[in-house]
Amino acid sequence: MKIVILDGRVENPGDLSWDGFRWIEPDDADRSMLTFLRRDRKGREILVVCNFCPVQRENVTVGLPAPCRLLPLLNTDDAAFGGSGTKLAPCRTRPVAAQGFDYSAVILSPPMSVSYYRLHKLPRRPISRVAKPNGKA
C-alpha cells in the first residue's frame, strides 16, 4: 500500500515488514468497521478508518498511541468519488484510554467508506488518573 502524504509525494510505509502497520481495531464486527495505522520510514502516520456498512457512524472513538491532531486526507465518500459528500473535520486526541491506547479521538465515519487522516504529533502531557474512593490515584 502506498500512502500519499499532504505534500503530494508518495511514501512506501514499509510494506515488507510490520513496522509500517499497526492494528487499532481489527474485529469490530458489530459495526462492520476496521481501523489501523500506517507509518512511513520517516515516522509519519496515517490513520485508516474503514466503514463497510451503508450507515454513517457518528462519535466513533478511535484509540491512538500518542497525542496528536488528525487532519483528513482522503474520504472515499466524497462527492467527487460518487459518495454522499460527507465532510470530515480535523480533530485532536484527548487523554482518554481506548482500545488499549492511552489517547483517543472521536470521529465521524461516512457510510461505505474508507477515510484517511494524517496524524500530527503533539507534545505529551501527563495523563490525569481518576482518584479511587480511598483517595489514592
Coordinates of C-alpha atoms in Angstrom, one line a residue:
M1 CA 0.0 0.0 0.0
K2 CA 1.3 3.4 -0.9
I3 CA 0.4 6.5 1.1
V4 CA 0.1 9.9 -0.4
I5 CA 1.4 12.5 2.1
L6 CA 0.0 16.0 2.1
D7 CA 2.9 17.5 0.1
G8 CA 2.0 15.2 -2.8
R9 CA 4.8 12.7 -2.5
V10 CA 4.1 9.0 -2.3
E11 CA 5.8 7.2 0.5
N12 CA 6.2 3.5 0.9
P13 CA 5.4 2.8 4.6
G14 CA 7.5 -0.4 4.8
D15 CA 5.4 -3.0 3.1
L16 CA 8.0 -5.7 3.6
S17 CA 7.8 -5.5 7.4
W18 CA 5.2 -5.0 10.2
D19 CA 7.0 -1.8 11.2
G20 CA 4.7 0.3 8.9
F21 CA 1.4 -1.3 10.1
R22 CA -0.4 -1.3 13.5
W23 CA -4.0 -2.5 14.1
I24 CA -6.2 -0.3 16.2
E25 CA -9.5 -2.2 15.9
P26 CA -9.3 -5.3 13.7
D27 CA -12.5 -7.0 14.8
D28 CA -15.4 -4.6 15.2
A29 CA -17.9 -7.0 13.6
D30 CA -20.9 -5.4 15.3
R31 CA -20.3 -2.1 13.3
S32 CA -18.5 -3.7 10.3
M33 CA -15.5 -1.4 10.9
L34 CA -11.7 -1.7 10.8
T35 CA -9.1 0.9 12.0
F36 CA -5.4 0.8 11.6
L37 CA -2.3 2.9 11.4
R38 CA 0.3 3.1 8.6
R39 CA 3.7 4.6 9.2
D40 CA 6.3 5.6 6.7
R41 CA 10.1 5.3 7.1
K42 CA 10.2 8.8 8.5
G43 CA 7.7 8.0 11.2
R44 CA 4.8 9.9 9.7
E45 CA 1.5 8.2 10.4
I46 CA -1.8 7.8 8.6
L47 CA -5.0 6.6 10.4
V48 CA -7.2 4.5 8.2
V49 CA -10.9 4.0 9.1
C50 CA -13.0 1.6 7.1
N51 CA -16.8 1.5 7.4
F52 CA -18.3 -1.4 5.5
C53 CA -21.9 -0.5 6.3
P54 CA -24.4 1.7 4.5
V55 CA -24.9 3.6 7.8
Q56 CA -22.9 6.7 8.9
R57 CA -21.2 6.1 12.2
E58 CA -21.1 9.2 14.4
N59 CA -19.0 9.6 17.5
V60 CA -16.6 6.7 16.7
T61 CA -13.9 6.5 19.4
V62 CA -10.5 5.6 18.0
G63 CA -7.6 4.7 20.3
L64 CA -4.3 6.3 19.4
P65 CA -0.8 5.8 20.8
A66 CA 0.1 9.4 21.3
P67 CA -1.5 12.9 21.5
C68 CA -2.0 14.3 18.0
R69 CA -4.1 16.4 15.6
L70 CA -6.0 14.4 13.0
L71 CA -6.2 16.1 9.6
P72 CA -8.5 14.5 6.9
L73 CA -6.5 13.5 3.8
L74 CA -9.0 11.4 1.8
N75 CA -12.6 10.3 2.1
T76 CA -14.0 7.8 -0.4
D77 CA -17.5 9.1 0.5
D78 CA -16.5 12.5 -1.2
A79 CA -19.0 13.6 -3.8
A80 CA -16.1 13.6 -6.3
F81 CA -16.0 9.8 -6.0
G82 CA -19.8 9.4 -6.3
G83 CA -20.3 9.4 -2.5
S84 CA -22.8 11.3 -0.4
G85 CA -20.3 14.1 0.2
T86 CA -19.9 13.8 4.0
K87 CA -17.2 16.2 5.1
L88 CA -14.6 15.1 7.6
A89 CA -13.4 17.6 10.2
P90 CA -10.0 17.9 11.8
C91 CA -9.9 16.9 15.5
R92 CA -7.5 16.3 18.4
T93 CA -6.9 13.4 20.7
R94 CA -7.9 13.5 24.3
P95 CA -6.2 11.7 27.2
V96 CA -8.9 9.1 27.4
A97 CA -7.8 5.5 27.0
A98 CA -9.5 3.4 24.3
Q99 CA -8.7 0.1 22.5
G100 CA -5.5 -0.4 24.5
F101 CA -4.1 3.0 23.9
D102 CA -3.7 6.0 26.3
Y103 CA -5.3 8.5 23.9
S104 CA -8.3 8.6 21.7
A105 CA -10.2 10.8 19.2
V106 CA -13.8 10.9 18.3
I107 CA -14.5 10.9 14.6
L108 CA -17.3 10.6 12.1
S109 CA -17.2 7.6 9.7
P110 CA -19.3 8.1 6.5
P111 CA -21.2 5.1 5.1
M112 CA -19.5 2.5 2.9
S113 CA -16.2 4.4 3.0
V114 CA -12.5 4.5 3.8
S115 CA -11.2 7.6 5.5
Y116 CA -7.6 8.6 5.8
Y117 CA -6.3 11.0 8.4
R118 CA -2.7 12.4 8.7
L119 CA -1.6 12.4 12.3
H120 CA 0.4 15.4 13.5
K121 CA 2.0 14.6 16.9
L122 CA 1.6 16.9 19.8
P123 CA 3.7 17.1 23.0
R124 CA 2.8 14.6 25.6
R125 CA 1.2 15.9 28.8
P126 CA 0.8 13.9 32.0
I127 CA -2.3 11.8 31.9
S128 CA -4.5 12.6 34.9
R129 CA -5.7 9.5 36.7
V130 CA -9.1 9.5 38.4
A131 CA -8.6 9.1 42.2
K132 CA -10.1 5.9 43.7
P133 CA -12.5 6.2 46.7
N134 CA -9.7 5.8 49.2
G135 CA -8.1 8.9 47.8
K136 CA -5.2 7.1 46.0
A137 CA -4.7 7.5 42.3

